[in-house]
Coordinates of C-alpha atoms and ligand atoms in Angstrom, one line a residue:
M10 CA -2.7 -14.6 -6.2
Q11 CA -1.2 -16.2 -3.1
S12 CA 0.3 -13.7 -0.7
W13 CA 2.8 -14.5 2.0
P14 CA 2.6 -15.4 5.8
T15 CA 1.7 -12.6 8.3
P16 CA 4.3 -12.1 11.0
D17 CA 3.1 -11.6 14.6
V18 CA 2.6 -8.0 15.5
P19 CA 2.6 -7.7 19.4
E20 CA 0.3 -5.2 21.1
L21 CA 1.8 -2.4 23.1
P22 CA 0.6 -0.5 26.2
G23 CA -0.3 3.2 26.1
T24 CA -1.7 5.3 23.3
A25 CA -0.5 5.7 19.7
R26 CA -0.2 9.1 18.0
P27 CA -2.0 9.9 14.7
L28 CA 0.4 9.3 11.9
R29 CA 1.6 12.3 9.9
L30 CA 3.1 11.6 6.4
Y31 CA 4.5 13.8 3.7
D32 CA 1.9 14.0 0.8
T33 CA 3.5 14.7 -2.6
A34 CA 0.3 16.3 -3.9
A35 CA 0.1 18.8 -1.0
D36 CA 3.8 19.2 -0.6
E37 CA 3.6 19.0 3.1
V38 CA 3.5 16.6 6.1
R39 CA -0.2 16.1 6.9
P40 CA -2.0 13.8 9.3
T41 CA -3.4 10.6 7.8
A42 CA -7.0 10.2 8.9
P43 CA -8.1 6.6 8.3
G44 CA -11.5 5.3 9.4
A45 CA -11.8 2.0 11.3
T46 CA -10.1 0.3 8.4
A47 CA -7.1 2.1 6.9
R48 CA -6.8 1.6 3.1
I49 CA -3.5 1.4 1.4
Y50 CA -2.3 0.5 -2.1
V51 CA 1.4 0.1 -2.9
C52 CA 2.6 -0.6 -6.4
G53 CA 4.1 -4.0 -6.7
I54 CA 7.0 -5.5 -8.7
T55 CA 7.3 -6.5 -12.3
P56 CA 8.7 -10.0 -11.7
Y57 CA 11.5 -10.2 -14.2
D58 CA 14.3 -10.1 -11.7
A59 CA 14.9 -10.6 -7.9
T60 CA 14.0 -8.1 -5.2
H61 CA 16.9 -5.5 -4.8
L62 CA 17.5 -3.3 -1.8
G63 CA 15.7 -0.4 -3.5
H64 CA 12.5 -2.4 -3.6
A65 CA 13.0 -3.6 -0.1
A66 CA 13.4 -0.1 1.2
T67 CA 10.2 1.0 -0.4
Y68 CA 8.1 -1.9 0.9
L69 CA 9.7 -1.4 4.4
A70 CA 8.5 2.2 4.5
F71 CA 4.9 1.2 3.8
D72 CA 5.2 -1.6 6.3
L73 CA 6.0 0.9 9.0
V74 CA 2.9 3.0 7.9
Q75 CA 0.7 -0.1 8.5
R76 CA 2.4 -0.9 11.8
L77 CA 1.7 2.6 13.1
W78 CA -2.0 2.4 12.0
L79 CA -2.2 -1.1 13.7
D80 CA -0.7 0.4 16.9
A81 CA -3.4 3.1 16.8
G82 CA -6.1 0.5 16.7
H83 CA -7.1 0.6 13.0
A84 CA -7.6 -2.5 10.9
V85 CA -5.6 -2.2 7.6
H86 CA -6.7 -3.3 4.2
Y87 CA -3.5 -3.5 2.1
V88 CA -3.6 -4.2 -1.6
Q89 CA -0.6 -4.7 -3.9
N90 CA -0.4 -5.8 -7.6
V91 CA 2.1 -7.9 -9.5
T92 CA 2.7 -6.6 -13.0
D93 CA 3.0 -10.2 -14.3
I94 CA 2.6 -9.2 -18.0
D95 CA 4.5 -6.2 -19.4
D96 CA 7.2 -5.3 -21.9
P97 CA 10.2 -5.7 -19.6
L98 CA 9.1 -9.1 -18.5
L99 CA 8.6 -10.3 -22.1
E100 CA 12.0 -8.8 -23.1
R101 CA 13.7 -10.7 -20.3
A102 CA 11.9 -13.9 -21.0
A103 CA 12.9 -13.7 -24.7
A104 CA 16.5 -12.8 -23.9
T105 CA 16.9 -15.8 -21.5
G106 CA 14.8 -18.3 -23.4
T107 CA 12.4 -18.7 -20.5
G108 CA 8.6 -18.7 -20.8
W109 CA 7.2 -15.3 -19.6
S110 CA 4.8 -16.8 -17.2
E111 CA 7.4 -19.2 -15.8
L112 CA 9.8 -16.3 -15.3
A113 CA 7.0 -14.3 -13.6
E114 CA 6.1 -17.1 -11.3
R115 CA 9.7 -17.8 -10.3
E116 CA 10.5 -14.2 -9.5
T117 CA 7.2 -13.6 -7.7
E118 CA 7.9 -16.6 -5.5
L119 CA 11.4 -15.3 -4.7
Y120 CA 9.9 -11.9 -3.8
R121 CA 7.4 -13.6 -1.4
Q122 CA 10.4 -15.4 0.3
D123 CA 12.3 -12.1 0.6
M124 CA 9.3 -10.3 2.1
T125 CA 8.7 -13.2 4.5
A126 CA 12.3 -13.1 5.6
L127 CA 12.2 -9.4 6.1
R128 CA 9.0 -9.7 8.1
V129 CA 7.0 -7.4 5.8
L130 CA 3.3 -7.5 6.5
P131 CA 1.6 -9.1 3.5
P132 CA -1.2 -7.5 1.4
A133 CA -4.7 -8.9 2.1
D134 CA -5.2 -8.8 -1.7
Y135 CA -2.1 -9.7 -3.7
V136 CA -3.3 -9.3 -7.3
G137 CA -1.7 -10.3 -10.6
V138 CA -2.6 -8.5 -13.8
V139 CA -3.1 -11.8 -15.6
E140 CA -5.8 -12.8 -13.2
S141 CA -7.5 -9.4 -13.5
V142 CA -7.4 -8.9 -17.2
E143 CA -11.2 -9.0 -17.5
E144 CA -11.9 -6.4 -14.8
I145 CA -9.2 -4.1 -16.3
A146 CA -10.6 -4.6 -19.8
E147 CA -14.1 -3.7 -18.6
A148 CA -12.8 -0.5 -17.2
V149 CA -11.0 0.3 -20.4
A150 CA -14.3 -0.4 -22.4
K151 CA -16.2 1.9 -20.0
L152 CA -13.6 4.7 -20.4
L153 CA -14.0 4.3 -24.2
A154 CA -17.8 4.4 -24.0
D155 CA -17.7 7.5 -21.8
D156 CA -15.4 9.2 -24.3
H157 CA -12.5 9.4 -21.7
A158 CA -10.5 7.3 -24.2
Y159 CA -10.0 6.8 -27.9
R160 CA -8.7 4.1 -30.3
L161 CA -5.5 4.5 -32.2
E162 CA -5.0 1.6 -34.6
S163 CA -5.5 -1.5 -32.4
D164 CA -4.5 0.4 -29.2
I165 CA -6.6 2.5 -26.8
Y166 CA -5.4 5.7 -25.1
A167 CA -6.8 7.7 -22.2
R168 CA -7.5 11.3 -22.9
T169 CA -5.4 13.4 -20.6
P170 CA -8.0 15.2 -18.5
S171 CA -8.7 18.8 -19.4
N172 CA -10.5 19.6 -16.1
G173 CA -7.5 21.5 -14.7
R174 CA -6.7 18.7 -12.2
F175 CA -4.1 16.7 -14.2
G176 CA -0.8 17.3 -12.5
Y177 CA -2.2 17.7 -9.0
E178 CA -0.5 14.5 -7.8
S179 CA 3.1 15.1 -9.1
R180 CA 2.9 19.0 -9.2
Y181 CA 5.2 18.9 -12.2
S182 CA 4.9 21.5 -15.0
R183 CA 3.8 20.3 -18.5
E184 CA 7.5 20.5 -19.6
Q185 CA 8.7 18.4 -16.8
M186 CA 5.9 15.9 -17.4
L187 CA 6.8 15.6 -21.1
T188 CA 10.4 15.0 -20.3
L189 CA 9.7 12.3 -17.6
F190 CA 7.0 10.7 -19.8
A191 CA 9.6 10.1 -22.5
E192 CA 12.2 8.9 -20.0
R193 CA 9.9 6.5 -18.2
G194 CA 8.2 4.4 -20.8
G195 CA 5.7 6.9 -22.3
D196 CA 5.4 7.5 -26.0
P197 CA 4.8 11.3 -26.4
D198 CA 5.9 11.3 -30.0
R199 CA 3.5 8.6 -31.4
P200 CA 1.7 10.1 -34.4
G201 CA -2.1 10.3 -34.0
K202 CA -2.2 10.9 -30.3
H203 CA -4.5 13.7 -29.3
D204 CA -2.1 14.9 -26.6
P205 CA 1.5 13.8 -26.2
L206 CA 0.8 13.0 -22.5
D207 CA -2.1 10.6 -23.3
A208 CA -1.4 7.2 -21.7
L209 CA -1.7 3.8 -23.2
L210 CA -4.7 2.0 -21.6
W211 CA -4.8 -1.1 -23.9
R212 CA -2.1 -2.6 -26.1
G213 CA -3.8 -4.3 -29.1
R214 CA -2.8 -7.7 -30.1
R215 CA 0.7 -7.9 -31.7
E216 CA 2.3 -10.8 -33.6
G217 CA 4.2 -13.1 -31.2
E218 CA 2.9 -11.4 -28.0
P219 CA 0.5 -12.8 -25.4
F220 CA -3.1 -11.4 -25.7
W221 CA -6.5 -11.9 -24.2
E222 CA -9.9 -11.6 -26.0
T223 CA -11.9 -9.1 -23.8
A224 CA -14.5 -6.4 -23.7
A225 CA -11.8 -4.0 -24.8
G226 CA -10.8 -6.2 -27.8
A227 CA -7.8 -8.5 -28.2
G228 CA -4.7 -7.4 -26.4
R229 CA -3.3 -6.7 -22.9
P230 CA -3.6 -3.9 -20.3
G231 CA -1.4 -0.8 -20.0
W232 CA 0.5 -0.3 -16.7
H233 CA -1.3 2.7 -15.1
I234 CA -4.8 1.4 -15.7
E235 CA -3.8 -1.9 -14.1
C236 CA -3.1 -0.2 -10.7
S237 CA -6.2 2.1 -11.0
V238 CA -8.6 -0.8 -11.4
I239 CA -7.0 -3.3 -9.0
A240 CA -6.9 -0.6 -6.3
R241 CA -10.3 0.9 -6.9
N242 CA -12.2 -2.4 -7.2
R243 CA -10.9 -3.6 -3.8
L244 CA -10.4 -0.4 -1.8
G245 CA -12.8 2.1 -3.4
M246 CA -11.9 5.8 -4.0
G247 CA -10.3 8.2 -1.5
I248 CA -7.9 5.6 -0.2
D249 CA -5.7 6.7 2.7
V250 CA -2.3 6.1 1.0
Q251 CA -1.2 5.4 -2.6
G252 CA 2.5 4.4 -2.2
G253 CA 5.5 3.6 -4.2
G254 CA 9.1 4.6 -5.1
S255 CA 9.7 8.2 -6.0
D256 CA 10.2 7.2 -9.7
L257 CA 6.5 6.4 -9.7
R258 CA 5.5 10.0 -8.9
F259 CA 5.2 10.7 -12.7
P260 CA 3.8 9.3 -15.0
H261 CA 2.6 6.3 -13.1
H262 CA 0.8 7.7 -10.1
E263 CA -0.5 10.7 -11.9
H264 CA -2.1 8.6 -14.7
S265 CA -3.3 5.9 -12.3
A266 CA -5.2 8.5 -10.3
A267 CA -6.5 10.3 -13.4
H268 CA -7.8 7.0 -14.9
A269 CA -9.6 6.0 -11.6
E270 CA -11.1 9.5 -11.3
A271 CA -12.3 9.4 -14.9
L272 CA -13.8 6.0 -14.4
T273 CA -15.8 6.9 -11.3
G274 CA -16.3 10.6 -11.5
E275 CA -15.0 10.8 -8.0
W276 CA -12.0 12.7 -6.7
P277 CA -9.4 12.1 -5.4
F278 CA -8.2 8.6 -6.0
A279 CA -6.0 8.9 -2.8
R280 CA -5.8 11.2 0.1
H281 CA -2.0 10.8 0.5
Y282 CA 0.5 10.1 -2.3
V283 CA 3.6 8.9 -0.5
H284 CA 6.9 8.2 -2.2
A285 CA 10.0 6.5 -0.9
G286 CA 13.5 7.6 -2.0
M287 CA 15.9 5.6 -4.2
I288 CA 18.8 3.5 -2.9
G289 CA 22.0 4.2 -4.6
L290 CA 25.3 2.3 -5.0
D291 CA 28.5 4.1 -5.7
G292 CA 26.7 7.4 -6.5
E293 CA 24.2 5.9 -8.9
K294 CA 20.5 5.0 -8.3
M295 CA 20.2 1.2 -8.0
S296 CA 18.5 0.0 -11.1
K297 CA 18.3 -2.8 -13.6
S298 CA 19.6 -0.6 -16.5
R299 CA 22.7 0.4 -14.6
G300 CA 23.4 -3.2 -13.5
N301 CA 24.3 -2.2 -10.0
L302 CA 21.7 -4.1 -8.0
V303 CA 22.2 -5.7 -4.6
F304 CA 19.7 -8.5 -4.2
V305 CA 18.0 -9.3 -0.9
S306 CA 18.1 -13.0 -1.7
K307 CA 21.9 -12.9 -2.4
L308 CA 22.5 -11.3 1.0
R309 CA 20.3 -13.9 2.6
G310 CA 22.1 -16.7 0.8
A311 CA 25.4 -15.3 2.1
G312 CA 24.0 -15.8 5.6
V313 CA 23.2 -12.2 6.5
D314 CA 20.5 -11.9 9.1
P315 CA 17.4 -10.4 7.5
M316 CA 16.8 -8.3 10.6
A317 CA 20.2 -6.7 10.0
I318 CA 19.1 -5.9 6.4
R319 CA 15.9 -4.4 7.8
L320 CA 17.8 -2.3 10.3
A321 CA 20.3 -1.1 7.7
L322 CA 17.5 0.1 5.4
L323 CA 15.7 1.8 8.3
D324 CA 18.9 3.8 9.1
G325 CA 18.0 7.0 7.1
H326 CA 14.8 8.7 6.2
Y327 CA 12.5 6.8 3.8
R328 CA 12.0 9.9 1.6
A329 CA 15.8 10.6 1.2
D330 CA 17.8 9.0 -1.6
R331 CA 20.3 6.9 0.3
E332 CA 23.7 5.3 -0.5
W333 CA 24.2 1.6 0.2
T334 CA 27.8 1.8 1.3
G335 CA 30.0 -1.1 2.5
G336 CA 29.8 0.0 6.1
R337 CA 26.0 -0.1 6.4
L338 CA 25.5 -3.8 6.9
P339 CA 28.3 -4.3 9.5
Q340 CA 27.0 -1.3 11.4
A341 CA 23.4 -2.7 11.4
E342 CA 24.8 -6.1 12.5
L343 CA 26.5 -4.4 15.5
R344 CA 23.4 -2.5 16.3
L345 CA 21.3 -5.7 16.2
A346 CA 23.7 -7.5 18.5
G347 CA 23.7 -4.5 20.9
W348 CA 19.9 -4.4 21.0
R349 CA 19.7 -8.2 21.5
A350 CA 22.1 -8.0 24.4
A351 CA 20.2 -5.2 26.1
T352 CA 16.8 -6.7 25.7
A353 CA 18.2 -9.9 27.4
A354 CA 19.3 -7.9 30.4
P355 CA 17.4 -8.2 33.7
A356 CA 16.5 -4.5 33.8
G357 CA 16.9 -1.3 31.8
P358 CA 16.0 2.4 31.9
D359 CA 12.3 3.4 31.8
G360 CA 10.7 1.4 28.9
M361 CA 7.4 3.3 28.7
A362 CA 9.3 6.6 28.3
L363 CA 11.3 5.1 25.4
L364 CA 8.0 3.8 23.8
E365 CA 6.4 7.3 24.1
H366 CA 9.4 8.9 22.4
V367 CA 9.6 6.2 19.6
R368 CA 5.9 6.7 18.9
D369 CA 6.4 10.5 18.7
R370 CA 9.3 10.1 16.3
L371 CA 7.6 7.5 14.0
A372 CA 4.3 9.5 13.9
D373 CA 6.3 12.5 12.5
D374 CA 6.7 11.2 8.9
L375 CA 8.5 8.0 10.0
D376 CA 11.6 9.5 11.6
T377 CA 13.4 6.1 11.8
S378 CA 16.8 7.7 12.4
G379 CA 15.5 9.4 15.5
V380 CA 14.1 6.0 16.7
L381 CA 17.3 4.1 16.1
A382 CA 19.3 6.8 18.0
A383 CA 16.9 6.6 20.9
V384 CA 16.9 2.8 21.1
D385 CA 20.8 2.8 20.8
R386 CA 21.0 5.2 23.8
W387 CA 18.6 3.0 25.8
A388 CA 20.6 -0.2 24.9
R389 CA 23.9 1.5 25.8
L390 CA 22.7 2.6 29.2
T391 CA 21.2 -0.8 29.9
V392 CA 24.5 -2.6 29.2
E393 CA 26.9 0.0 30.5
Q394 CA 25.2 1.2 33.7
P395 CA 23.3 -1.8 35.1
G396 CA 23.1 0.0 38.5
G397 CA 21.1 2.8 37.0
A398 CA 18.7 0.5 35.1
T399 CA 15.8 0.1 37.5
D400 CA 12.9 -1.0 35.3
P401 CA 12.7 -4.8 35.2
T402 CA 9.9 -4.7 32.6
A403 CA 11.8 -2.5 30.2
P404 CA 13.9 -5.1 28.3
E405 CA 10.8 -7.2 27.4
L406 CA 8.8 -4.1 26.5
V407 CA 11.5 -2.6 24.3
G408 CA 11.9 -6.0 22.5
R409 CA 8.1 -6.0 21.9
M410 CA 8.1 -2.4 20.7
V411 CA 11.0 -3.0 18.3
D412 CA 9.1 -6.0 16.9
A413 CA 5.7 -4.3 16.7
L414 CA 6.7 -0.9 15.3
L415 CA 10.0 -1.5 13.4
G416 CA 9.3 -5.1 12.5
V417 CA 12.6 -6.2 13.8
K418 CA 12.5 -9.5 15.8
L419 CA 15.3 -9.4 18.3
Ligands
ZN505 ZN1 1.1 1.0 -9.7

């Protein structure tokens, strides 16, 4: 599938720090340790609606991860999927009288435009499910042949692994898993399943639903196996980061990892499982079902500078659930104007010292609040005390740094 244009990432002087990130599986902040090419997979959208600020915040967090690896001299192989066939998409298409593939294409294109405007680095492989049905079906057929899966009527389920590892990613108890599985699209109560936590790998053909004739029979892929196969076939196993919103911690990431591990016999699927917090509005998580979404495209349409949206979303830790309050955007617009004025000044306080500090803060599990405070301080000193600002290279360097590491073009 077509990705979107790559924004310029300027090079910076000096030496980057190794990036440390909180790993959900280990429950601690640990160093990432990529090879020459860092490998990252971030779960993509189901394109039945436009990109809201919760999505944008998640993709921005993983954008910063890549920018820090690039700063440290790694190449980055980034893969993202598009769930362009799934129940929510079919339901929305039916409710609005739109063709499901037409709806998916329209919303995917809007997402590309939002990501481009926000200067988010694009995936090298942007992969739709429809275009990968064959490779997913082959994986399902292999799981079945290896007895990691079983048929139930026309459907195919994965056996929940009994090797003692299942649950290592989310660290939830079986009771918590059962509750979340029921809440988040699972079917623990379906009669005939061997274990209530078994996940659907393949949905057999249903009357009136799209289907494909494949090695796994007629039907379409389940959600978790889709990500396992798209990631594993392009990045291999032991990828550096599997990323997504915190609502993917279970069941999605647990089952995706388990499927890939059953398929290959290798462990682990990912070396870091990293989850971004949710963005709330008026005390509620921003979500389709609550109808309280703020769309990036609506803000752009109203003339809001995408760089202000970006700054507003970076104001707060990526792992924390955050509130989108009315004051956030005006505050970000003020900050953006302040930074633009300061980087246009003839001189400023020591730019290299600021860069070193910013690298320290970002390498420590993406402390963007610490970075914003430091750049604010530098900008204030530059504008308010021009006599004390002695480094004529600082304004250009700070502008370049904010562009390269935060993705904010001043
Ligand atoms: Zn996924």
